[in-house]
């Protein structure tokens, strides 16, 4: 039996024994099995059943369910007695199991402790004693030890209620916490450089383990981006490393978990960050030893210039939620933009000097300056079969994988690397963590790239499915996505515009792709799409299993293709409820449409503060939107994707006048001619149908555009040559040739007010 299992059994037994000693205890009906523990609360006329489901990593990732809301489980990361102590005072006296194990809890180092390593510091274990109180007695800083009782008495009450023997692993030999000096130093460095809130830890000295929580701030994300990623921007993203307390780098690579404490169902971004962290550890942990890193740090400490530099960092550290990081690492522009401006006294980013190169060459061959340019890692060259798939990396993307120096310890290096990855997560495949092969760079939603190995891994092995799943795709949005790909495959230009072409594994032969970009079978794809069930029938199926069976009867490739259509969408689309729709657009099919990555939105907001912004329409045929949602709006002038003339130069064509964009939206090809007359505006019928009923569709997007010199205005036609200065905001669909109000001019205040009002409702969607 492992130590964690023994700890779990001891915790369960102690809670049960404590309750059974008092006949008046409202907690009754204890039930336990190998991995579950439950009890019933009968008090104040209510009966609630609590059930704990525990795993091998107890006390982490314990799932708690309540009988009154079984569909809303709670994920907790604390021991059962600790949780029990939070709920029991409301219904019962304070139980004696307030401190299950004084030596196990969140331990903070004494602020007066000198964590820097002197010449006599051993490279093995270091004893970090519990701080003494004012009376000189050794106490634990846990909030639980308030009654002043002797620690041994508390342990005896807790684990020996019925006279049973105290478990062997809680022996008196564990009264002192042993932490490796390098680990203590690394923790202190993160606190000094990023603030106390950037890192916390919990020591399990009886187990010889420690949980280190790196707290990554995500408050820089816009509300809608955070919602698209299913994150709570008010809480940090926690990267937990479970490693050896005394051996640190000399032990096996740490176990990793990534979560937000407020989320019972962890978002896909957590899975992606976990994979990134594990890959980082896999490549770097084995290359390091405590002895080598200690020697490296000591050598830098002997240098007066390095000492002054380090002291300067400590003097300028910021504790305001870690937003301003005066740190010697080269964060990307997007990462640094999310913080307040650093102090003018802040040191410049550290470049690898001769001494770091000297040590890096011998001990740290994986350091970025040994293999890549100063701008960051260059992704591995694609194989010969993928030479046409060249990623269009942004500058932020190039810097995203840059690894900070080891100058301030391994934890600080990892903290900086992970923090730098967040703004650009969606620019990388969730399976291989290589830049997406889409030619126009990054989009908002995490997704799997088109590399065949990643497609097989994702569809057949389920690798990273929780990271790329479209969690909250509404039925109306699925209906829209299917309509777009169907229009593309039926177009005369399908060879060009059906991009990306589906990559779907054959369910009857898992070693082959039924649909492949390298062997495009448009007729087979069109045949499968034509056999799709209607959205009404899909919803009527009742369950995913029944829906799959229903679609399999029509075509065995239908359901896998539907999965690809949903998961390949990289834009955030939400159907606007009726009371939040833009009135002058006169269609019930209105959607919020966001496609920019956090880094692009940050750059957009910065440009907006400098130049201001304005709204304009972009019209394009329905057949083009399958590609636009996955590639973004691009400057197609002079390329094979250009549909219309470029009379006003190269760039993205926009217009403040709806009539102009409606004209573009109804044209499949050719040169645009000004629209002389459009059908009159018709109010949408008051229909209960949620879905599109026609295949004759027109679509236009409402975009926000930076009012800079890069926006060339030619009357009713505007051209923006900088794609980063155009962000989609809303999307409108019209059926059977109908259009909205042709007199809309977004430069007029009456229309701008309605648009801004709709944007203000984003947070409630």
Coordinates of C-alpha atoms in Angstrom, one line a residue, residues 74-645:
X74 CA -16.7 19.9 -6.9
X75 CA -13.0 19.3 -7.4
X76 CA -11.0 19.8 -4.2
X77 CA -7.3 19.6 -3.5
X78 CA -7.3 19.3 0.3
X79 CA -7.5 16.4 2.8
X80 CA -10.9 15.2 3.9
X81 CA -10.5 16.3 7.6
X82 CA -9.6 19.8 6.4
X83 CA -12.8 20.0 4.3
X84 CA -14.8 18.4 7.1
X85 CA -13.6 21.1 9.5
X86 CA -15.0 23.8 7.2
X87 CA -18.5 22.4 7.2
X88 CA -18.9 20.9 10.7
X89 CA -19.0 24.0 12.9
X90 CA -22.3 25.1 11.3
X91 CA -24.1 22.0 12.4
X92 CA -21.9 20.6 15.3
X93 CA -19.3 21.6 17.8
X94 CA -15.7 22.1 16.5
X95 CA -14.4 18.5 16.2
X96 CA -11.1 17.4 17.6
X97 CA -9.8 16.5 14.2
X98 CA -9.0 20.2 13.4
X99 CA -5.4 19.4 12.8
X100 CA -5.0 16.0 11.2
X101 CA -1.3 16.3 10.9
X102 CA 0.5 19.5 12.0
X103 CA 3.5 18.7 9.9
X104 CA 1.5 18.3 6.7
X105 CA 0.2 21.6 5.4
X106 CA 1.1 24.8 3.6
X107 CA 4.5 25.8 4.8
X108 CA 6.0 29.2 4.1
X109 CA 9.7 29.9 4.7
X110 CA 10.8 32.4 7.3
X111 CA 11.3 35.7 5.6
X112 CA 14.5 36.1 7.6
X113 CA 16.0 32.9 6.2
X114 CA 18.9 33.4 3.9
X115 CA 18.1 31.2 1.1
X116 CA 21.3 32.1 -0.8
X117 CA 23.8 29.3 -0.8
X118 CA 27.1 29.8 1.0
X119 CA 30.3 28.0 0.5
X120 CA 29.6 25.5 3.2
X121 CA 26.1 24.6 2.0
X122 CA 25.8 20.9 1.3
X123 CA 24.4 19.9 -2.1
X124 CA 22.2 17.3 -0.3
X125 CA 19.4 17.8 2.2
X126 CA 18.8 21.0 4.2
X127 CA 16.7 21.1 7.4
X128 CA 14.2 23.9 7.3
X129 CA 12.9 24.2 10.8
X130 CA 9.4 25.4 11.6
X131 CA 9.5 29.1 12.7
X132 CA 9.3 29.7 16.5
X133 CA 6.6 31.7 18.1
X134 CA 7.0 34.6 20.5
X135 CA 7.4 32.3 23.4
X136 CA 10.2 30.5 21.7
X137 CA 8.2 27.2 21.2
X138 CA 8.3 25.5 17.9
X139 CA 4.9 25.7 16.3
X140 CA 3.5 25.1 12.9
X141 CA 2.2 28.1 11.0
X142 CA -1.0 26.2 10.1
X143 CA -4.2 27.9 10.9
X144 CA -5.5 24.8 12.5
X145 CA -3.3 24.7 15.6
X146 CA -5.1 27.3 17.6
X147 CA -5.9 25.5 20.8
X148 CA -2.3 25.5 22.1
X149 CA -2.3 21.8 22.8
X150 CA 0.8 19.8 22.4
X151 CA 1.2 18.5 18.8
X152 CA 1.6 15.0 20.1
X153 CA -1.7 15.2 21.9
X154 CA -3.5 16.3 18.8
X155 CA -1.9 13.6 16.8
X156 CA -3.0 11.1 19.4
X157 CA -6.6 12.3 19.5
X158 CA -6.8 12.4 15.7
X159 CA -5.2 9.1 14.8
X160 CA -5.7 7.1 18.0
X161 CA -9.3 7.9 19.0
X162 CA -10.1 4.3 19.7
X163 CA -6.8 3.4 21.1
X164 CA -5.5 2.2 17.8
X165 CA -1.8 2.3 16.9
X166 CA -0.7 5.5 15.2
X167 CA 0.3 4.6 11.6
X168 CA 4.0 3.9 11.2
X169 CA 4.5 6.7 8.7
X170 CA 3.6 9.4 11.2
X171 CA 6.6 8.6 13.5
X172 CA 8.5 11.1 15.5
X173 CA 11.4 11.0 13.1
X174 CA 9.4 13.3 10.8
X175 CA 9.2 16.3 13.2
X176 CA 11.6 18.3 11.1
X177 CA 10.8 19.3 7.5
X178 CA 13.7 18.5 5.2
X179 CA 13.9 20.6 2.0
X180 CA 16.7 20.7 -0.5
X181 CA 18.6 24.0 -0.4
X182 CA 18.3 24.5 -4.1
X183 CA 14.5 24.0 -4.0
X184 CA 14.3 26.6 -1.1
X185 CA 16.4 29.0 -3.2
X186 CA 14.3 28.5 -6.3
X187 CA 11.0 29.1 -4.5
X188 CA 12.4 32.3 -2.9
X189 CA 13.6 33.5 -6.3
X190 CA 10.1 33.3 -7.8
X191 CA 8.7 35.2 -4.8
X192 CA 11.3 37.9 -5.0
X193 CA 10.9 38.4 -8.8
X194 CA 7.2 37.9 -9.3
X195 CA 5.6 38.4 -5.9
X196 CA 4.5 36.1 -3.1
X197 CA 1.3 35.4 -5.0
X198 CA 3.2 33.8 -7.9
X199 CA 4.0 30.6 -6.0
X200 CA 2.8 28.6 -3.1
X201 CA 3.6 25.1 -1.9
X202 CA 2.5 22.4 0.5
X203 CA 5.0 20.0 2.1
X204 CA 4.2 16.4 2.8
X205 CA 7.2 15.7 5.0
X206 CA 5.8 12.3 6.1
X207 CA 5.7 11.3 2.5
X208 CA 8.9 13.1 1.5
X209 CA 7.0 15.1 -1.2
X210 CA 6.1 18.6 -2.0
X211 CA 3.4 20.2 -4.2
X212 CA 4.6 23.4 -5.8
X213 CA 1.9 25.6 -7.3
X214 CA 3.0 28.1 -10.0
X215 CA 0.2 30.7 -10.1
X216 CA -0.1 32.1 -13.7
X217 CA -2.1 35.3 -14.0
X218 CA -4.7 35.2 -16.8
X219 CA -6.5 38.5 -15.9
X220 CA -5.0 40.1 -19.0
X221 CA -7.4 38.0 -21.2
X222 CA -10.5 39.8 -22.4
X223 CA -13.8 38.5 -21.0
X224 CA -14.9 37.0 -24.3
X225 CA -11.6 35.3 -24.9
X226 CA -11.6 33.9 -21.4
X227 CA -15.1 32.6 -22.0
X228 CA -14.1 31.1 -25.3
X229 CA -11.3 29.3 -23.5
X230 CA -13.7 28.5 -20.6
X231 CA -11.4 30.2 -18.1
X232 CA -12.1 32.4 -15.1
X233 CA -9.9 35.4 -15.7
X234 CA -10.3 36.5 -12.0
X235 CA -8.4 33.4 -10.8
X236 CA -4.9 32.2 -11.7
X237 CA -4.1 29.2 -13.8
X238 CA -2.4 26.8 -11.4
X239 CA 0.4 24.6 -12.6
X240 CA 1.1 22.1 -9.8
X241 CA 4.4 20.1 -9.7
X242 CA 4.5 17.2 -7.3
X243 CA 8.2 16.4 -6.7
X244 CA 10.6 15.2 -4.1
X245 CA 11.1 17.4 -1.1
X246 CA 14.7 16.4 -0.4
X247 CA 16.0 15.3 -3.7
X248 CA 14.5 17.9 -6.1
X249 CA 16.2 17.7 -9.4
X250 CA 17.9 14.4 -8.7
X251 CA 14.5 12.6 -8.5
X252 CA 12.3 11.6 -11.3
X253 CA 10.4 14.2 -13.3
X254 CA 7.5 15.7 -11.3
X255 CA 3.9 14.8 -11.8
X256 CA 2.0 17.7 -13.3
X257 CA -1.6 18.9 -12.9
X258 CA -3.1 22.1 -14.2
X259 CA -6.3 23.6 -13.0
X260 CA -8.4 26.5 -11.9
X261 CA -9.8 26.0 -8.4
X262 CA -13.2 27.4 -9.3
X263 CA -13.7 24.9 -12.2
X264 CA -15.2 21.4 -11.4
X265 CA -14.8 20.5 -15.1
X266 CA -11.4 21.8 -16.1
X267 CA -11.2 23.6 -19.5
X268 CA -9.3 22.3 -22.4
X269 CA -6.6 25.0 -22.0
X270 CA -5.6 23.2 -18.8
X271 CA -5.0 20.0 -20.7
X272 CA -2.9 21.9 -23.3
X273 CA -0.9 23.6 -20.6
X274 CA -0.3 20.3 -18.9
X275 CA 1.1 18.8 -22.1
X276 CA 3.3 21.8 -22.6
X277 CA 4.6 21.6 -19.0
X278 CA 5.2 17.8 -19.3
X279 CA 7.1 18.3 -22.6
X280 CA 9.2 21.0 -21.0
X281 CA 10.1 18.8 -18.1
X282 CA 10.8 15.8 -20.4
X283 CA 13.3 17.8 -22.4
X284 CA 15.0 19.7 -19.5
X285 CA 14.6 17.9 -16.2
X286 CA 16.9 15.0 -17.0
X287 CA 19.6 17.4 -18.2
X288 CA 19.8 18.9 -14.8
X289 CA 21.2 17.8 -11.4
X290 CA 21.2 19.6 -8.1
X291 CA 25.0 19.5 -8.0
X292 CA 25.4 21.0 -11.4
X293 CA 22.9 23.8 -10.9
X294 CA 24.3 24.6 -7.5
X295 CA 27.7 25.0 -8.9
X296 CA 26.3 27.2 -11.7
X297 CA 24.5 29.4 -9.2
X298 CA 27.5 29.7 -6.9
X299 CA 29.8 30.7 -9.7
X300 CA 27.4 33.5 -10.7
X301 CA 27.0 34.6 -7.1
X302 CA 30.8 35.1 -6.9
X303 CA 30.6 37.7 -9.7
X304 CA 30.0 41.2 -8.1
X305 CA 28.1 42.4 -11.2
X306 CA 25.7 39.5 -10.9
X307 CA 25.2 40.1 -7.2
X308 CA 24.3 43.7 -7.8
X309 CA 22.0 42.7 -10.6
X310 CA 20.2 40.2 -8.4
X311 CA 19.8 42.6 -5.6
X312 CA 18.4 45.1 -8.0
X313 CA 15.8 42.7 -9.1
X314 CA 14.8 42.0 -5.4
X315 CA 14.5 45.8 -4.8
X316 CA 12.2 46.2 -7.8
X317 CA 10.0 43.2 -7.4
X318 CA 6.3 43.9 -7.5
X319 CA 3.7 42.3 -5.3
X320 CA 0.6 43.7 -6.9
X321 CA -0.8 40.4 -8.3
X322 CA 2.4 39.9 -10.3
X323 CA 1.3 42.2 -13.1
X324 CA 4.5 44.0 -13.4
X325 CA 7.4 41.7 -13.8
X326 CA 10.8 43.4 -13.6
X327 CA 12.5 40.2 -14.6
X328 CA 15.6 39.4 -16.7
X329 CA 13.8 37.3 -19.3
X330 CA 12.6 38.3 -22.7
X331 CA 8.9 38.0 -22.6
X332 CA 7.2 38.4 -25.9
X333 CA 5.4 41.7 -26.8
X334 CA 2.1 40.2 -26.0
X335 CA 3.1 38.9 -22.7
X336 CA 4.7 42.1 -21.6
X337 CA 1.8 44.1 -22.9
X338 CA -0.6 42.4 -20.5
X339 CA 1.2 44.0 -17.6
X340 CA 1.5 47.5 -16.5
X341 CA 4.5 49.3 -17.8
X342 CA 7.7 48.3 -16.0
X343 CA 9.7 50.8 -14.0
X344 CA 12.3 52.8 -15.8
X345 CA 14.8 51.4 -13.4
X346 CA 13.9 48.0 -14.5
X347 CA 16.9 46.1 -15.9
X348 CA 17.0 45.3 -19.6
X349 CA 16.4 41.7 -20.7
X350 CA 19.4 39.5 -20.1
X351 CA 21.3 38.3 -23.1
X352 CA 23.4 35.2 -22.8
X353 CA 26.9 36.5 -21.8
X354 CA 30.1 34.6 -22.1
X355 CA 29.8 33.0 -18.7
X356 CA 26.4 31.7 -19.4
X357 CA 27.5 30.3 -22.7
X358 CA 30.4 28.7 -21.0
X359 CA 28.2 26.9 -18.5
X360 CA 25.5 26.3 -21.0
X361 CA 27.8 24.5 -23.4
X362 CA 29.0 22.1 -20.7
X363 CA 25.9 21.6 -18.5
X364 CA 22.9 23.1 -20.3
X365 CA 23.1 22.1 -24.0
X366 CA 19.3 22.6 -24.3
X367 CA 19.6 26.4 -23.6
X368 CA 18.0 28.3 -26.5
X369 CA 21.1 30.3 -27.4
X370 CA 22.9 27.1 -28.2
X371 CA 20.5 26.0 -30.9
X372 CA 18.4 29.0 -32.0
X373 CA 18.5 32.7 -32.6
X374 CA 17.8 35.3 -30.0
X375 CA 14.2 35.6 -31.3
X376 CA 13.3 32.2 -30.0
X377 CA 13.1 28.6 -31.0
X378 CA 12.7 27.7 -34.6
X379 CA 10.3 24.9 -35.1
X380 CA 11.7 21.7 -36.6
X381 CA 11.8 21.7 -40.4
X382 CA 8.8 19.9 -41.9
X383 CA 9.3 16.6 -43.7
X384 CA 9.5 16.5 -47.4
X385 CA 5.9 15.5 -47.7
X386 CA 4.9 18.7 -45.9
X387 CA 7.1 21.3 -47.5
X388 CA 4.0 23.1 -48.8
X389 CA 2.7 23.5 -45.3
X390 CA 4.8 26.4 -44.0
X391 CA 3.5 28.1 -40.9
X392 CA 3.1 31.9 -41.1
X393 CA 4.6 32.6 -37.7
X394 CA 4.0 35.9 -36.0
X395 CA 6.7 37.7 -34.1
X396 CA 4.9 36.8 -30.9
X397 CA 4.7 33.2 -31.9
X398 CA 8.4 33.1 -32.6
X399 CA 9.1 34.4 -29.1
X400 CA 6.5 32.2 -27.4
X401 CA 8.9 29.2 -27.0
X402 CA 11.9 31.2 -26.0
X403 CA 13.3 29.7 -22.8
X404 CA 14.4 32.1 -20.0
X405 CA 17.9 31.9 -18.5
X406 CA 18.6 29.5 -15.6
X407 CA 20.2 32.4 -13.8
X408 CA 17.5 32.5 -11.1
X409 CA 16.8 28.8 -10.8
X410 CA 14.7 26.2 -12.5
X411 CA 11.3 27.2 -11.1
X412 CA 11.7 30.8 -12.3
X413 CA 12.8 29.5 -15.7
X414 CA 9.6 27.3 -15.9
X415 CA 7.4 30.1 -14.6
X416 CA 8.7 32.5 -17.3
X417 CA 8.3 30.0 -20.0
X418 CA 4.8 29.0 -19.1
X419 CA 3.6 32.6 -18.6
X420 CA 5.0 33.4 -22.0
X421 CA 3.0 30.6 -23.7
X422 CA -0.5 31.6 -22.5
X423 CA -1.2 34.5 -24.9
X424 CA -0.2 32.4 -27.9
X425 CA -1.7 29.0 -27.0
X426 CA -4.0 28.8 -30.0
X427 CA -1.1 29.4 -32.4
X428 CA 0.1 25.9 -31.7
X429 CA -1.4 22.4 -32.3
X430 CA -2.7 20.9 -29.1
X431 CA -1.2 17.5 -30.0
X432 CA 2.3 18.2 -31.4
X433 CA 2.7 21.8 -30.0
X434 CA 4.1 23.0 -33.4
X435 CA 2.9 26.1 -35.1
X436 CA -0.3 25.7 -37.1
X437 CA 0.2 25.2 -40.8
X438 CA -2.5 27.7 -41.7
X439 CA -1.0 30.3 -43.9
X440 CA -2.6 33.3 -42.2
X441 CA -1.3 32.6 -38.7
X442 CA -3.3 32.1 -35.5
X443 CA -6.9 32.0 -34.6
X444 CA -8.7 32.0 -31.3
X445 CA -9.8 28.4 -30.5
X446 CA -7.2 25.7 -29.7
X447 CA -7.3 23.1 -32.5
X448 CA -5.4 20.1 -34.0
X449 CA -3.2 20.8 -36.9
X450 CA -3.5 19.1 -40.3
X451 CA -0.4 16.9 -39.9
X452 CA -1.6 13.3 -40.4
X453 CA 0.0 12.0 -37.3
X454 CA -1.8 14.6 -35.2
X455 CA -5.1 13.8 -36.9
X456 CA -4.7 10.1 -36.2
X457 CA -3.7 10.7 -32.6
X458 CA -6.6 13.0 -32.0
X459 CA -9.4 11.0 -33.7
X460 CA -8.4 7.4 -33.0
X461 CA -6.5 7.6 -29.8
X462 CA -8.3 10.5 -28.2
X463 CA -5.1 12.4 -27.6
X464 CA -5.9 15.9 -26.3
X465 CA -9.5 15.7 -27.2
X466 CA -10.5 17.7 -24.1
X467 CA -8.1 20.4 -25.2
X468 CA -9.7 21.0 -28.6
X469 CA -13.3 20.1 -28.0
X470 CA -15.8 22.7 -28.7
X471 CA -17.4 22.7 -25.3
X472 CA -20.3 25.0 -25.8
X473 CA -21.1 24.8 -29.5
X474 CA -24.8 25.6 -29.8
X475 CA -27.0 23.8 -32.2
X476 CA -27.5 27.0 -34.2
X477 CA -23.8 27.4 -34.6
X478 CA -23.4 23.8 -35.7
X479 CA -26.1 24.3 -38.3
X480 CA -24.2 27.4 -39.6
X481 CA -20.9 25.5 -39.8
X482 CA -22.4 22.7 -41.8
X483 CA -24.1 25.2 -44.2
X484 CA -20.8 26.8 -44.8
X485 CA -18.9 23.7 -45.7
X486 CA -21.8 22.4 -47.8
X487 CA -21.8 25.7 -49.8
X488 CA -18.0 25.4 -50.3
X489 CA -18.1 21.9 -51.6
X490 CA -20.9 22.7 -54.1
X491 CA -19.0 25.8 -55.4
X492 CA -17.4 26.0 -58.8
X493 CA -14.3 27.2 -56.9
X494 CA -14.2 24.4 -54.4
X495 CA -10.7 23.3 -55.4
X496 CA -9.5 26.7 -54.1
X497 CA -11.9 27.7 -51.3
X498 CA -12.6 24.4 -49.5
X499 CA -9.5 25.1 -47.3
X500 CA -8.8 23.3 -45.0
X501 CA -10.1 20.2 -46.6
X502 CA -11.4 17.7 -44.0
X503 CA -8.9 15.3 -42.5
X504 CA -11.0 12.4 -41.1
X505 CA -9.9 8.9 -40.2
X506 CA -11.9 6.0 -41.8
X507 CA -13.8 4.4 -38.9
X508 CA -13.7 1.1 -40.8
X509 CA -9.9 1.2 -41.3
X510 CA -8.2 3.2 -38.6
X511 CA -4.9 3.2 -40.6
X512 CA -6.3 5.3 -43.5
X513 CA -7.9 8.7 -44.0
X514 CA -11.3 8.6 -45.5
X515 CA -11.0 12.3 -46.3
X516 CA -7.5 13.7 -46.8
X517 CA -6.2 17.1 -48.0
X518 CA -3.6 15.2 -50.0
X519 CA -6.2 13.2 -51.9
X520 CA -9.3 15.4 -52.2
X521 CA -12.5 13.5 -53.0
X522 CA -15.0 16.3 -53.4
X523 CA -17.8 14.1 -54.7
X524 CA -17.5 11.7 -51.8
X525 CA -17.5 14.7 -49.4
X526 CA -20.6 16.3 -51.0
X527 CA -22.4 12.9 -50.9
X528 CA -21.8 12.6 -47.2
X529 CA -22.8 16.1 -46.4
X530 CA -26.1 15.7 -48.4
X531 CA -26.9 12.8 -46.1
X532 CA -26.6 14.7 -42.9
X533 CA -29.6 14.6 -40.7
X534 CA -31.3 18.0 -40.1
X535 CA -30.5 19.7 -36.8
X536 CA -34.0 19.2 -35.6
X537 CA -33.6 15.4 -36.1
X538 CA -30.2 15.5 -34.4
X539 CA -31.6 17.1 -31.3
X540 CA -34.6 14.8 -31.3
X541 CA -32.2 11.8 -31.0
X542 CA -31.8 12.6 -27.3
X543 CA -28.2 11.5 -26.8
X544 CA -24.9 11.6 -28.7
X545 CA -25.0 7.8 -29.0
X546 CA -28.4 7.8 -30.5
X547 CA -27.5 10.6 -32.9
X548 CA -24.4 8.7 -34.0
X549 CA -26.5 5.6 -34.7
X550 CA -29.0 7.7 -36.7
X551 CA -26.2 9.3 -38.8
X552 CA -24.4 6.0 -39.3
X553 CA -27.5 4.6 -40.9
X554 CA -27.4 7.3 -43.5
X555 CA -23.6 7.3 -44.0
X556 CA -20.9 5.8 -41.7
X557 CA -18.7 8.8 -42.5
X558 CA -21.3 11.4 -41.5
X559 CA -20.7 11.5 -37.7
X560 CA -16.9 11.6 -38.0
X561 CA -17.2 14.4 -40.5
X562 CA -19.5 16.3 -38.3
X563 CA -17.0 16.0 -35.5
X564 CA -14.3 17.4 -37.7
X565 CA -16.5 20.4 -38.8
X566 CA -17.0 21.3 -35.2
X567 CA -13.5 20.7 -33.8
X568 CA -11.8 22.5 -36.8
X569 CA -13.7 25.7 -36.2
X570 CA -11.2 28.1 -34.6
X571 CA -13.5 31.1 -34.1
X572 CA -15.6 31.7 -31.1
X573 CA -19.3 31.9 -32.3
X574 CA -22.3 32.4 -30.1
X575 CA -25.9 32.9 -31.2
X576 CA -27.2 36.3 -30.0
X577 CA -30.4 36.0 -28.0
X578 CA -33.3 38.0 -29.4
X579 CA -33.1 40.7 -26.7
X580 CA -29.4 41.4 -27.4
X581 CA -29.5 41.5 -31.2
X582 CA -28.7 44.6 -33.3
X583 CA -32.1 45.8 -34.3
X584 CA -31.2 47.6 -37.6
X585 CA -29.7 44.4 -39.1
X586 CA -33.2 42.8 -39.5
X587 CA -32.4 39.1 -39.2
X588 CA -32.9 36.5 -36.5
X589 CA -29.7 34.8 -37.4
X590 CA -27.2 37.1 -35.6
X591 CA -24.0 35.8 -34.0
X592 CA -21.1 37.0 -31.9
X593 CA -17.9 36.2 -33.9
X594 CA -14.4 36.5 -32.4
X595 CA -11.4 35.0 -34.1
X596 CA -8.4 36.9 -32.8
X597 CA -5.9 35.4 -30.4
X598 CA -5.2 37.1 -27.0
X599 CA -1.9 38.4 -28.4
X600 CA -3.6 40.0 -31.4
X601 CA -6.4 41.4 -29.2
X602 CA -3.8 43.0 -26.9
X603 CA -2.0 44.6 -29.9
X604 CA -5.4 45.7 -31.3
X605 CA -6.3 47.4 -28.0
X606 CA -3.0 49.1 -27.9
X607 CA -3.5 50.5 -31.4
X608 CA -7.0 51.4 -30.6
X609 CA -5.9 53.6 -27.6
X610 CA -3.5 55.4 -30.0
X611 CA -5.6 55.8 -33.1
X612 CA -9.2 55.0 -32.1
X613 CA -11.4 52.6 -34.0
X614 CA -14.5 52.5 -36.2
X615 CA -16.9 49.9 -37.4
X616 CA -17.3 48.6 -41.0
X617 CA -18.9 45.7 -42.8
X618 CA -17.2 42.9 -44.7
X619 CA -19.3 41.0 -47.2
X620 CA -18.3 37.7 -48.7
X621 CA -20.2 34.8 -50.2
X622 CA -21.3 32.0 -47.9
X623 CA -19.0 29.6 -49.7
X624 CA -15.9 31.5 -48.5
X625 CA -16.8 31.6 -44.8
X626 CA -15.7 28.0 -44.1
X627 CA -12.2 29.1 -44.8
X628 CA -12.5 32.5 -43.2
X629 CA -13.5 31.0 -39.8
X630 CA -10.4 28.8 -39.8
X631 CA -7.9 31.2 -41.5
X632 CA -9.3 34.6 -40.6
X633 CA -9.8 37.6 -42.8
X634 CA -6.8 37.8 -45.1
X635 CA -5.3 40.2 -47.6
X636 CA -6.0 38.2 -50.7
X637 CA -5.1 40.9 -53.2
X638 CA -2.8 39.6 -55.9
X639 CA -3.3 36.0 -54.7
X640 CA -5.2 33.0 -56.1
X641 CA -7.8 33.7 -53.4
X642 CA -8.7 37.1 -54.8
X643 CA -12.4 37.1 -56.0
X644 CA -12.9 40.8 -57.0
X645 CA -10.8 43.5 -58.5

